[in-house]
Every structure is written in C-alpha cells, then in structure tokens.
Short mmCIF file of C-alpha atoms in Angstrom, two decimals:
data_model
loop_
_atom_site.label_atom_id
_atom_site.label_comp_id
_atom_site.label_asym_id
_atom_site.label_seq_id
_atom_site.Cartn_x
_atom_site.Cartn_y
_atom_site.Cartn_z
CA UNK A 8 17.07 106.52 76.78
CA UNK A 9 16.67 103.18 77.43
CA UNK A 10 15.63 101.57 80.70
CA UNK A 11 17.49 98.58 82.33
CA UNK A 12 15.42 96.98 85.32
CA UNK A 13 16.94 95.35 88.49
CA UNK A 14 14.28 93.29 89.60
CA UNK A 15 13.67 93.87 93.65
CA UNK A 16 11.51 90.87 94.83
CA UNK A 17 12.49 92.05 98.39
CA UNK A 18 14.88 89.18 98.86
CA UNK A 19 17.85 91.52 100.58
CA UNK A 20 20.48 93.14 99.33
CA UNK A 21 19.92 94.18 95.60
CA UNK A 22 21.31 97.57 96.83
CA UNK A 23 25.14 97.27 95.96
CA UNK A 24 24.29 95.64 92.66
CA UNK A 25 22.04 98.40 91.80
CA UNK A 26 25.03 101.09 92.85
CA UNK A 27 27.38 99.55 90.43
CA UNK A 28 24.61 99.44 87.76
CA UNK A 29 23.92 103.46 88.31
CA UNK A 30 27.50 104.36 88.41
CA UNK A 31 27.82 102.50 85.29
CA UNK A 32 24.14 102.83 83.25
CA UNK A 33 24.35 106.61 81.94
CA UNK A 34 28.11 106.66 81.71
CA UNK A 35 28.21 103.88 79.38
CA UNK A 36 25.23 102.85 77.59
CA UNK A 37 22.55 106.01 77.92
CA UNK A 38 20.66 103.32 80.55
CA UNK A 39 18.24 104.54 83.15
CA UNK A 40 18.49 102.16 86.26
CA UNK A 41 15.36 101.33 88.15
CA UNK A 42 14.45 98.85 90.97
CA UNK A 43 11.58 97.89 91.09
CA UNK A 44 9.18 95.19 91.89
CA UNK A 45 6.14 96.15 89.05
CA UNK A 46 5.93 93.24 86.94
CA UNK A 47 4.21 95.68 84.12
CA UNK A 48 7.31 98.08 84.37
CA UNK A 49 9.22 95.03 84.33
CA UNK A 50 7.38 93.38 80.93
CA UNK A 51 8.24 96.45 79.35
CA UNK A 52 12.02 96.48 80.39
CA UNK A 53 14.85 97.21 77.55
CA UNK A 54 17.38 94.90 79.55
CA UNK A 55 16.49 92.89 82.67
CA UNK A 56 19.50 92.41 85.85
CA UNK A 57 18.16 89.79 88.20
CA UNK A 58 19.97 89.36 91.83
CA UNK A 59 19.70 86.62 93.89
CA UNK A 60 20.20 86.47 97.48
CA UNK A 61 19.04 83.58 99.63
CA UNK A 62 17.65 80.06 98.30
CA UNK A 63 16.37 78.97 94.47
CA UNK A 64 13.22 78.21 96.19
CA UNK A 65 12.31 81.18 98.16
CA UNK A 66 13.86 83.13 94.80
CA UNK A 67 11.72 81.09 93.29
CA UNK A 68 8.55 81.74 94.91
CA UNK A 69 8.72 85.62 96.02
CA UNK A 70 8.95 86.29 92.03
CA UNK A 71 5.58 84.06 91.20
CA UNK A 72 4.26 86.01 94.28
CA UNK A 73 4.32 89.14 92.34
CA UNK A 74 3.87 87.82 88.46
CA UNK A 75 7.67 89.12 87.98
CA UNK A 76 8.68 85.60 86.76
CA UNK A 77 6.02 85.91 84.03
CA UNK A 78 7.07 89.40 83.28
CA UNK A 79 10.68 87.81 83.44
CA UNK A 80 9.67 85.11 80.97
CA UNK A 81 7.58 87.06 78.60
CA UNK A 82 10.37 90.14 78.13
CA UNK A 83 13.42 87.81 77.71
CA UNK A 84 11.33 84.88 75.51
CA UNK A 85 9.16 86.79 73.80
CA UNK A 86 11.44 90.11 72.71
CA UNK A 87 14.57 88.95 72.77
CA UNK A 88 15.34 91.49 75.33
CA UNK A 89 18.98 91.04 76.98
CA UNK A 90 19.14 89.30 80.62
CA UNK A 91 21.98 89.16 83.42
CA UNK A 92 21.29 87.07 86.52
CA UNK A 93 23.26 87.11 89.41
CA UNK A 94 24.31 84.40 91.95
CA UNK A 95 20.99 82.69 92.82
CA UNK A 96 19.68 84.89 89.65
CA UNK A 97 22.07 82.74 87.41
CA UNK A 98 20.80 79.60 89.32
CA UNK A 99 17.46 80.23 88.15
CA UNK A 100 17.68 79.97 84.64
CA UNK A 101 18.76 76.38 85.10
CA UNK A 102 15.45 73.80 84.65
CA UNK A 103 15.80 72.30 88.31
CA UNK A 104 17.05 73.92 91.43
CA UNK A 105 17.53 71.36 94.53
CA UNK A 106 18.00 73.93 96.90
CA UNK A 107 15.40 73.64 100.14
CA UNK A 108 13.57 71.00 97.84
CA UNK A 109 13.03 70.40 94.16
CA UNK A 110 12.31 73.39 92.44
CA UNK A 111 11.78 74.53 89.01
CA UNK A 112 13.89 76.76 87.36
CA UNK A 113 12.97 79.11 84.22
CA UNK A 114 14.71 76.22 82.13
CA UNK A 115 16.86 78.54 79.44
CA UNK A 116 19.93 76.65 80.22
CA UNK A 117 18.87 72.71 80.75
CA UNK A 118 20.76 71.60 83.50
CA UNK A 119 20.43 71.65 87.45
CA UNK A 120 21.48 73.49 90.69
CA UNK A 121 23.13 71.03 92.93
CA UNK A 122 24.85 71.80 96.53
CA UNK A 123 29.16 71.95 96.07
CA UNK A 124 30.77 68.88 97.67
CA UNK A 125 33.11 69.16 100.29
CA UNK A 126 36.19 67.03 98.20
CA UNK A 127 38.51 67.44 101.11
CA UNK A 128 38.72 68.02 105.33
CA UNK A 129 39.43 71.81 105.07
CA UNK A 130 36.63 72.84 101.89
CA UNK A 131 34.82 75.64 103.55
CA UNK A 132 31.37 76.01 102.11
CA UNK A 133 29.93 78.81 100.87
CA UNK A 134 32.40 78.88 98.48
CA UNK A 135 33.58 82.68 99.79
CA UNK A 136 36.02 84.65 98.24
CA UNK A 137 37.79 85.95 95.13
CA UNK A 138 38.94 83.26 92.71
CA UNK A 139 39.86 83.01 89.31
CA UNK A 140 38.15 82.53 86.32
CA UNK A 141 38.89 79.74 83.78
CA UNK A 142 37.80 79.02 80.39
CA UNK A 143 36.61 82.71 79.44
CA UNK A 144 34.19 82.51 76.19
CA UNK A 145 34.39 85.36 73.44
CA UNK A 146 31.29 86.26 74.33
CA UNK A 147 30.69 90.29 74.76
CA UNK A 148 30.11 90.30 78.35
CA UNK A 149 33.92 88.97 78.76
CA UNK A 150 35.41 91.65 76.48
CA UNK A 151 38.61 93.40 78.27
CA UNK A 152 38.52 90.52 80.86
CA UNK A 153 41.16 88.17 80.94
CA UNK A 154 41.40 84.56 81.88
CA UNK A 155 42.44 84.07 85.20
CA UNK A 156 41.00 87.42 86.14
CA UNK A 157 39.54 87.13 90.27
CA UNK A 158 36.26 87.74 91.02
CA UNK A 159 34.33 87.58 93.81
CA UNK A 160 32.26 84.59 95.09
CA UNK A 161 29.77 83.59 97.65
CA UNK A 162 27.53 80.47 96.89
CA UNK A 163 26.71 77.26 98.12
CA UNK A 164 25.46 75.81 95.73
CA UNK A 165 26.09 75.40 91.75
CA UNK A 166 24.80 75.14 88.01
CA UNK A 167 25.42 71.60 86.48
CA UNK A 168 24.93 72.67 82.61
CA UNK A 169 24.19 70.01 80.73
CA UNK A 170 25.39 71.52 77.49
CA UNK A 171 29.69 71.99 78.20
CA UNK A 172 28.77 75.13 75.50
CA UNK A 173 26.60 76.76 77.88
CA UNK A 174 29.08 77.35 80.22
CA UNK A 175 31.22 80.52 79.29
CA UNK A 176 33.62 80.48 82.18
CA UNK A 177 34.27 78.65 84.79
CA UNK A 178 36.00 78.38 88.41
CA UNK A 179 38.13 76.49 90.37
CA UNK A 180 36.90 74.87 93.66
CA UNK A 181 36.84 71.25 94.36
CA UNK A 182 36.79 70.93 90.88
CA UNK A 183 35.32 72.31 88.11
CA UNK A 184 32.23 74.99 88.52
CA UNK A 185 30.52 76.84 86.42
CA UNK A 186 30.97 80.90 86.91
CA UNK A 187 28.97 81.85 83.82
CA UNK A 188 26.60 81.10 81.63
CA UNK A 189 25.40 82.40 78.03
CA UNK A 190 22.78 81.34 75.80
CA UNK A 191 21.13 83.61 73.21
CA UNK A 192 20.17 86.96 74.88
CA UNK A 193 20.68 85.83 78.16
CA UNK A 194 23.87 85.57 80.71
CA UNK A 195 23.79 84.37 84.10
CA UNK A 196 27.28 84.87 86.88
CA UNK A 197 27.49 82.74 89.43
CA UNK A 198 29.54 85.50 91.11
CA UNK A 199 29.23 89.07 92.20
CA UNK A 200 30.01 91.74 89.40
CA UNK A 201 29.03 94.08 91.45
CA UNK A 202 31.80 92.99 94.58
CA UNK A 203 34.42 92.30 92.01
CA UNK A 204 35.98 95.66 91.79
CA UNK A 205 37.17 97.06 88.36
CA UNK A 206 36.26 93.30 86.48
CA UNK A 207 33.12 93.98 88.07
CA UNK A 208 32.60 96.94 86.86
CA UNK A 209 33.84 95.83 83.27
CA UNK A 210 31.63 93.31 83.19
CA UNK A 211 28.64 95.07 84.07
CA UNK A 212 29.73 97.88 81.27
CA UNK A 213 29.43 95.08 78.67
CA UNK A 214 26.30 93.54 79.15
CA UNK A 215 24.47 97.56 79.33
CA UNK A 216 26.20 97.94 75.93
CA UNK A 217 25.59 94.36 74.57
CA UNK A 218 23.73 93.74 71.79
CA UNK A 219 22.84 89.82 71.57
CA UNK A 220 21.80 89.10 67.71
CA UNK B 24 41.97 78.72 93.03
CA UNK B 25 40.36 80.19 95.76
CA UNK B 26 42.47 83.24 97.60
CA UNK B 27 43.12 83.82 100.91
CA UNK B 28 41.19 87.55 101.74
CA UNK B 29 43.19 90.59 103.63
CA UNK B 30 40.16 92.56 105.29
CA UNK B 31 41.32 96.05 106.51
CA UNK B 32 38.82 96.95 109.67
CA UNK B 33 37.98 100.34 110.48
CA UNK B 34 36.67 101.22 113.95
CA UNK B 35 33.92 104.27 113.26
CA UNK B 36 32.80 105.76 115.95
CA UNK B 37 29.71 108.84 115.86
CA UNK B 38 30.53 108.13 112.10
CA UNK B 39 34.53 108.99 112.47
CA UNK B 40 37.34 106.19 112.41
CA UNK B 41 38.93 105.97 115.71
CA UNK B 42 42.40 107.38 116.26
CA UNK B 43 42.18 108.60 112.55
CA UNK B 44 43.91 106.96 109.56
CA UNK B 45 48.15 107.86 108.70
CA UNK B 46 47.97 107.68 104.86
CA UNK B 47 49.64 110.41 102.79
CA UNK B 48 47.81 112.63 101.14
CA UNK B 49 44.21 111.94 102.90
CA UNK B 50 42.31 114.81 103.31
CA UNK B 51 40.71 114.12 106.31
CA UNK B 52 42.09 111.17 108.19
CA UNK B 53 38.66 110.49 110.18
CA UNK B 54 36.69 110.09 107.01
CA UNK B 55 35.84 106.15 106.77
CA UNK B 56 34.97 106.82 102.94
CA UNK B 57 38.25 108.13 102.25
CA UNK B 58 39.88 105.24 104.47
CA UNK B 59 37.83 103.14 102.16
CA UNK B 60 38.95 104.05 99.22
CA UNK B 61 42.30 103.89 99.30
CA UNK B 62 41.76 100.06 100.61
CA UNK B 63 39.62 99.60 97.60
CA UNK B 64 42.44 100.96 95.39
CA UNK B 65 45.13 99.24 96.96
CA UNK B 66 43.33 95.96 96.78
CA UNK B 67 41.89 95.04 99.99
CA UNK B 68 39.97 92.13 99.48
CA UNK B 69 37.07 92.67 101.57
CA UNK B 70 36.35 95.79 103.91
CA UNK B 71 35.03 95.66 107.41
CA UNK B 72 33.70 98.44 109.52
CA UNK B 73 33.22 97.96 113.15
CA UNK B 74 31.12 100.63 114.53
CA UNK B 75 32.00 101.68 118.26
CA UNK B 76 29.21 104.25 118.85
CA UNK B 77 27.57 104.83 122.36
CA UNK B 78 24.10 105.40 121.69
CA UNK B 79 21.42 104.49 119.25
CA UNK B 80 20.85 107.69 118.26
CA UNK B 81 24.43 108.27 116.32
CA UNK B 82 24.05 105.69 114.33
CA UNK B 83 22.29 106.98 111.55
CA UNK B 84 25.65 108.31 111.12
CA UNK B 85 26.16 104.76 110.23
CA UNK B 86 24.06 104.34 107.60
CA UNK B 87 24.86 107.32 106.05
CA UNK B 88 28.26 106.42 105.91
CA UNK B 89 27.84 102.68 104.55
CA UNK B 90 25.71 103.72 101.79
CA UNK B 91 29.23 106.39 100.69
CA UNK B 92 31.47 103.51 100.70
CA UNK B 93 28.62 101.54 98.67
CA UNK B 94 28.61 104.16 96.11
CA UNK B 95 32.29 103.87 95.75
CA UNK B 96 33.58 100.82 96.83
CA UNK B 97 32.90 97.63 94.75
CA UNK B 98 33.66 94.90 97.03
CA UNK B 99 31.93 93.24 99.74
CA UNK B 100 31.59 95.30 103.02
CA UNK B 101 30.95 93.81 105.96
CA UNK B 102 29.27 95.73 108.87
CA UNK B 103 29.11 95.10 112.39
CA UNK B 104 28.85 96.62 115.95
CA UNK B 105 25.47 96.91 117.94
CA UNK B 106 23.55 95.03 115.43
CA UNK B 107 20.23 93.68 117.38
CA UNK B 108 18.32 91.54 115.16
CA UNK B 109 16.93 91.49 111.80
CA UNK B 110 15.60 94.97 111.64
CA UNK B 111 19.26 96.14 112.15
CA UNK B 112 20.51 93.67 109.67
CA UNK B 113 17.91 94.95 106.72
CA UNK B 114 18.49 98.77 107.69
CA UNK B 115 22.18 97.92 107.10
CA UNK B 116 21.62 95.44 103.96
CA UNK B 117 19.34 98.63 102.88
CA UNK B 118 22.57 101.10 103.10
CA UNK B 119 24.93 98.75 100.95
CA UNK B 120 26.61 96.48 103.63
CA UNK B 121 26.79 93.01 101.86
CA UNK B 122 27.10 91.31 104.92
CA UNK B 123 26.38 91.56 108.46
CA UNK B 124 27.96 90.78 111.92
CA UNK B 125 26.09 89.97 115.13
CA UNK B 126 27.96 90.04 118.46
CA UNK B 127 26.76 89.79 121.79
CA UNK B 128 22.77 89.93 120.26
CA UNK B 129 24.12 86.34 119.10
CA UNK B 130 25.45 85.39 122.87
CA UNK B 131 22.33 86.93 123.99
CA UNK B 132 19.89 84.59 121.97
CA UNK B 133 21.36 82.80 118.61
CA UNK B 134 18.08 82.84 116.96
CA UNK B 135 18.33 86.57 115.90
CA UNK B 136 21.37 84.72 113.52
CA UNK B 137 18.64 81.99 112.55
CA UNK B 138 16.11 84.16 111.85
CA UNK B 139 18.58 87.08 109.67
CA UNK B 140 19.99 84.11 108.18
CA UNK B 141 16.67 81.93 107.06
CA UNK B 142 15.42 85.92 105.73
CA UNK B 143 18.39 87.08 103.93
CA UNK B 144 20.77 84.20 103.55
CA UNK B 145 23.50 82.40 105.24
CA UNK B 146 26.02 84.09 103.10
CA UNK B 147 25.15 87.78 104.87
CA UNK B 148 25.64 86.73 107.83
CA UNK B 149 28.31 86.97 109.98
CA UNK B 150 29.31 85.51 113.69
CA UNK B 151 31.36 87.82 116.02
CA UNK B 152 33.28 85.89 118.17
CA UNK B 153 35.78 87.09 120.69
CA UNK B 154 37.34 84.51 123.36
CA UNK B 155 39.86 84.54 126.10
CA UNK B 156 41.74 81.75 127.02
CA UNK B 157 40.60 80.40 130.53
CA UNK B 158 42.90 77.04 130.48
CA UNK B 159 44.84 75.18 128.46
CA UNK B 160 43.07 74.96 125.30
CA UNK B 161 39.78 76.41 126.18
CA UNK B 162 38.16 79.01 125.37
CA UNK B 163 35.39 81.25 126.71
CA UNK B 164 33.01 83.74 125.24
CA UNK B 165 33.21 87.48 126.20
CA UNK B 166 30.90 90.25 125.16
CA UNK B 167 31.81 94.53 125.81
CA UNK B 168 34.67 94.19 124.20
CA UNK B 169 36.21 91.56 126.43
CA UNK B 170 34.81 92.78 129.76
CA UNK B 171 32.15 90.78 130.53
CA UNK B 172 32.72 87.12 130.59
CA UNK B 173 29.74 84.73 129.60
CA UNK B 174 30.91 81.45 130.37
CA UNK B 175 30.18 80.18 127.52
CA UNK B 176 32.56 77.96 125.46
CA UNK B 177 33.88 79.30 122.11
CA UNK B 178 34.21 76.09 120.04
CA UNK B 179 30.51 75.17 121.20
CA UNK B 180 29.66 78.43 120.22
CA UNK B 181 31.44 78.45 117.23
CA UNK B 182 29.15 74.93 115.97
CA UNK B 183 25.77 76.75 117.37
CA UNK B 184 26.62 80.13 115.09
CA UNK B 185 27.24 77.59 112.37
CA UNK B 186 24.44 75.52 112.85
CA UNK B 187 22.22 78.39 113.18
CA UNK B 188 22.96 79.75 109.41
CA UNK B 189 25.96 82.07 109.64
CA UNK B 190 27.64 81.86 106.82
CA UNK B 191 31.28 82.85 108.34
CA UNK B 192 32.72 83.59 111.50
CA UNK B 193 34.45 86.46 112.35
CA UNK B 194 37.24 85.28 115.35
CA UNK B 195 39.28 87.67 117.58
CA UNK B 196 41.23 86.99 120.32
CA UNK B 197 40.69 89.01 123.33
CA UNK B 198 44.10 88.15 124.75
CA UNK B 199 46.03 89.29 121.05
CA UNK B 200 43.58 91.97 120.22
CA UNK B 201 45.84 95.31 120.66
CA UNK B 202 48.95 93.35 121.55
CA UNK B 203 50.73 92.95 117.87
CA UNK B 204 51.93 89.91 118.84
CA UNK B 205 50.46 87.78 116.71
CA UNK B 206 46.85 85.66 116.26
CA UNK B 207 46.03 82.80 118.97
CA UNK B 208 46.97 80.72 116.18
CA UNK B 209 45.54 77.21 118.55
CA UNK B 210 42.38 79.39 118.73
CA UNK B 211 41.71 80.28 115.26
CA UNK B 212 43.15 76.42 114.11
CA UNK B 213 40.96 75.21 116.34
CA UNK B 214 37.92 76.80 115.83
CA UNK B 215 38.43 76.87 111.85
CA UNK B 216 38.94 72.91 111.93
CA UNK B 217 35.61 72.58 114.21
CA UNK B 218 32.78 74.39 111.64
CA UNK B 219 33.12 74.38 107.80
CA UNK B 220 32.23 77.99 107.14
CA UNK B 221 34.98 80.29 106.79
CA UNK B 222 36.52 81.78 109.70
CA UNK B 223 37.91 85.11 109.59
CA UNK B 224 41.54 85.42 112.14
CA UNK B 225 41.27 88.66 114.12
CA UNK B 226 43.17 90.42 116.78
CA UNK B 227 47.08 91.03 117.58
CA UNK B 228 48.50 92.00 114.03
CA UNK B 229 51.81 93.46 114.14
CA UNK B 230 54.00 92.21 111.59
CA UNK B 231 53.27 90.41 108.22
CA UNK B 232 54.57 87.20 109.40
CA UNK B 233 51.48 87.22 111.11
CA UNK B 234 48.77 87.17 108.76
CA UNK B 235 50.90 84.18 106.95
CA UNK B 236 50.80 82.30 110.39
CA UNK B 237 47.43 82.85 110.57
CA UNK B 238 46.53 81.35 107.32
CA UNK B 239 49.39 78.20 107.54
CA UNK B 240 49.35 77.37 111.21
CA UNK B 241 45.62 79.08 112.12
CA UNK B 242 43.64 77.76 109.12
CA UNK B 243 41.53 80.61 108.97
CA UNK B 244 40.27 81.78 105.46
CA UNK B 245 40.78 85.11 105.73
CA UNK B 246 42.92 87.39 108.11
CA UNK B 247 41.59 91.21 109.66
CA UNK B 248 43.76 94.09 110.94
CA UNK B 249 43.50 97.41 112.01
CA UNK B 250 46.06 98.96 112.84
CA UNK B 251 48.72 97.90 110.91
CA UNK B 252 47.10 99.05 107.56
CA UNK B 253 45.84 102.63 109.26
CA UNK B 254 48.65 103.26 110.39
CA UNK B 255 50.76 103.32 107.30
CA UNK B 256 53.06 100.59 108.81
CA UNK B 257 52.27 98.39 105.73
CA UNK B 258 50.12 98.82 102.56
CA UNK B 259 47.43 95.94 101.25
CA UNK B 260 49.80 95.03 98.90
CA UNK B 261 52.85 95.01 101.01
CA UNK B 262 50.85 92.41 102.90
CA UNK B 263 49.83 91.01 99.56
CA UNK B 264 53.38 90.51 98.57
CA UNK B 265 54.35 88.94 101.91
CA UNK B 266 51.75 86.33 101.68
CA UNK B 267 52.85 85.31 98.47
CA UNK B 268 56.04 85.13 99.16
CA UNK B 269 55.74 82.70 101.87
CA UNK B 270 53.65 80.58 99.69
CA UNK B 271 49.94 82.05 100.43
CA UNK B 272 47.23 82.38 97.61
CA UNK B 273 46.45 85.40 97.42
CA UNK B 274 45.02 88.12 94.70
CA UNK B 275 47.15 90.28 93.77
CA UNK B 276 46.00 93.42 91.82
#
C-alpha cells in the first residue's frame, strides 16, 4: 500500500481536505492517508497533498519551522514523487508570493502571487464561491471533468504564471485567473477539491491514481 | 462567472434540528446529518448550521455532529452559535467546519474576529450580524436573538467586522427573520455596498421571489433560509431554477 501525506503545519483547517482524501484513498488507489507534521515521514511520502489556509508568508514560514519545506522539496525534486497543493498550497509553488510582504515561493512554476483587483464597484474580495472553470488541460487530474464544470473558491489573492502552458485551467473573475496549475509531477488548485462536491471528489480520485511520467 | 450561493441553515439544538425537517423519506427528521445530505445532493451551495443550545456542556453534541456532515458532505460548512473566541473557532475548524461565525462575542469585543482571523485566515471567518430598524434607514445591533439591543450601529459595525479580518458577513434582519415576507432588501443593499466582503442576506424567506430580490435589489452574494427548504415548501433546485429564471447566476447541478 502506498502512503499519500497531507502535510499538517498546524495552519487550520486541513481536516475536510483530509476527509475527502480518506473517503477517496483506499477506494480508489490502495492509498493510506496520513496527516502529519514529521518532515522524515514526509521525505519518505509516495504522493504529497499540501493545504493552505491563511497567508503565503505565514505558509511559508510554519513549514521552514518544522524542515517540512525541505522534506517537501527533496520528495517532489529529488524522486519525482507526485504533488497536489491546495489554495495557498498552489500559491506556494510559484517563485514569489507578495502576500504580508515579499516572500519566496518553492519556485516550480516561475511566476508570482499577486492580490486580485477589484475591476469594478461591486467585486467582493475573497473571491468566494463556486465558479466555473475555463480552459481545462488534458492533463490526468482533469479526466471526467468538463469545462465549465463549478468549483468552489475562496482566495484573495492569485498565481500570475509566467509560462501561459503552466496554467491548466483557469477562472473567471475580473478577468482571467489561474485555477490550476501542472508542471511535471506536480499540480497545484487554486480552489477547494475537497468543497467542490462530486468534481471535487473526481479530482482528488485522479491525482491518487496519477501517474506523472 | 462567479454564482450566486443558496445556503440552507439548520437550527441544531442539544445536537437535534429544531422543529425537525419535512422531507420524504428521511428517517429521522431531527438528524442534522441526514438534513445535510439531502442539501448536499440536491445542490445546496454552501451549508450553515446555527447551533441554539443552552449550555456549554451540550455542545460536544456539536462537534460530534459537524465532524458527520464533514465525513459526508463535500462543501463548505459554515458553523455558528455561541462561538467565544479562538479556542471555539479551532475546536470547530478541528471537527470539519470550514468556516466560522462569531455573534455577540464579536459585539462584545471585535478582536476575538482579529485575532481568529490573523490565526486561521480571513476566509474562515464569518460576521453575525442581526439589526433592527430604529429609523428611517438606520440600523442597530442586537444580540439574544434580537432581545437585547446594543446601540450600536450596523453599517459601522459592518466596516469594523470587515476591517477586523472577517472574510464575509452573515446579515439577518431581526424585523424579517420568521416573518416570510421577504429580506430588508435597504438593509442588506446597504450594508453589502458599504464593505467589500461578501455579505450573506438572511431572515424573512417565504417565497422564491425573495431570494432573487435579495440578490438584484439587496446586493448580497449569497442568500440563507430555513424554513422554506425544511419544510419541503421548495427544493434547492426549485430555488435554483427560480433564480435562473429571473436572470440570477447560479450553479445548477
């Protein structure tokens, strides 16, 4: 059995991602689910899930804390492992994060997290809600969704890719914003799988069964 | 595009809904979880449980019951209903809420929002508001479910929750709540065109026009109701269909 690892840097509310990952991780793909926050059970990971909930920086910061960004690092660099963030998770695989201040990012997709403009009087930021997503890649994690599917959002800030291929789907709000990216073994959603009902669900299926080359 | 959200509330009370649920073929109408559900299934958008209980004591009933729905329900839960500060808001956080309301703690001393917000971000934490008219378009705050008046103003209050790091605010009308006649549409308007976060319309639901007035006349980003869902008298997606009939955006599953 393999072992997929939710990373729990004590930032909040990893709990309903890691529901959706249990319900999901011996049904589909023979996964055991752990949370944890032991960077050497982390190094050793099969497939990494990393949440996000509050700012890039303090994200940022409470994984150096505990040496899970160089067990992060070293798993998904070194063997190729897969990797899903989510929200502020996503975020950090960007280089820069402006967030709170300027802050590094683990620089897998180059590019920076900047805060969503208000384009008209009645914007509401966070971007909250279900919306649709645009410009859905082939890539595995997207099999059995469809464009224009809704999924569930909550951020305030967003991934400017610098590479239009890194971006594997994207949403509608104020513009143009990136939902997801892909690059080799590693996917990031700038929404919540594990809020987004049976897309979710889906979505989370693929990337326990997904096999990046 | 982004959709306007339906949000089913459940009162729970000692861990029971109040007044039970009227769905057919629910085995036990009190059950939250199997209230839950069947929102989740018919495409609620969000899910909201308010919880009612008298003392401390029954609320681990609380917990127990949020971390059900969590195991069942994907979609975002919000939680509210003698939440205190941020020891409540992690215990709840802990159980699978995704976000987090804060009442009359919030009247009581807005840094408890501040603090909850700065530790487990803005977008888990949620604003309770409920105001009563006291003149022409002014508003105050009340607290005990509209019994005790605080004198404080509701747009003012509105800006502090905002400014203070709630990420939406959750807006009933004490003079609508239980009357199905509709939102205070110049209360949710105004309130929704005074912060920038979302604001959630609550109280009065008794027809579907409603929930479209509260979207095109109140501004509000997402519309609550109780009753009308329990009671059978409309489905999620008879709402659904409404709403995009009249020209709303919203998801329809």
């Amino acid at each position: 059995m393999s072992q997929t690892v939710i990373v729990d840097y004590n930032s909040g509310n990893l709990h309903s991602a890691h529901k959706a990952f249990v319900k999901l991780g011996e049904k589909v793909a023979n996964s055991e689910i752990k949370l944890t926050s032991d960077p050497d059970i982390v190094a050793k990971a099969d497939r990494i899930v990393l949440p996000g909930v509050g700012s890039f920086r303090d994200c940022r910061f409470a994984l150096a804390e505990r040496g899970l960004d160089e067990a992060i690092i070293s798993a998904v660099n070194g063997r190729g492992i897969p990797f899903f963030g989510i929200c502020v998770g996503m975020q950090l695989m960007a280089s820069i994060g402006y967030e709170h201040g300027r802050t590094e990012g683990f620089n897998w997709v180059p590019g920076e997290v900047k805060p969503l403009k208000r384009q008209y009087k009645e914007m509401k930021i966070p971007h909250m809600g279900w919306n649709e997503l645009n410009d859905v890649s082939e890539h595995p994690i997207f099999s059995g969704v469809e464009e224009g599917t809704d999924v569930y959002f909550v951020h305030s800030y967003q991934l400017e890719a610098e590479n239009d291929a890194h971006c594997i789907a994207s949403t509608d709000y104020g513009g143009r914003i990136t939902a997801a990216v892909g690059f080799e073994n590693r996917v990031g959603l700038q929404f919540h799988p594990e809020k987004s009902q049976s897309a979710g669900l889906q979505i989370i299926a693929n990337f326990l069964a997904w096999k990046p080359n | 595009m982004l959709k306007i959200r339906i949000i089913p509330c459940l009162d729970v009370k000692d861990g029971r809904v109040v007044k039970g649920v009227n769905f057919v073929g629910l085995r036990d109408a009190g059950d939250p979880v199997e209230a839950a559900i069947r929102y989740d299934a018919e495409g609620a958008d969000e899910l909201c449980f308010l919880d009612i209980s008298a003392s401390r004591e029954n609320r681990r009933t609380l917990f127990d019951l949020v971390s059900r729905t969590a195991e069942c329900c994907f979609m975002p839960l919000t939680v509210g209903g003698g939440v205190r500060g941020e020891k409540d808001v992690e215990a709840l956080l802990r159980a699978g809420a995704d976000k987090v309301s804060f009442n009359t703690a919030a009247v009581h001393d807005i840094r408890c929002v501040e603090h909850s917000a700065n530790r487990f971000g803005n977008q888990c934490i949620v604003v309770a508001i409920d105001a009563k008219s006291v003149g022409p378009s002014e508003w105050q705050i009340y607290t005990h479910g509209g019994s005790q008046a605080t004198g404080i103003d509701a747009v003012k209050f509105a800006r502090q929750a905002e400014e203070s790091g709630a990420g939406e605010i959750l807006l009933t009308s004490m003079d609508s709540d239980g009357t199905q006649t509709g939102f205070d549409l110049e209360l949710t308007r105004t309130i929704a065109e005074t912060v920038t976060i979302p604001v959630i319309a609550s109280g009065g639901v008794g027809q579907l026009q409603h929930l479209v007035e509260g979207v095109t006349l109140g501004k509000a980003s997402a519309v609550l109701a109780a009753s009308i869902f329990h009671f059978g008298t409309y489905s999620i997606q008879e709402a659904k269909q409404f709403m995009a009939d009249a020209g709303v955006s919203v998801r329809i599953t």
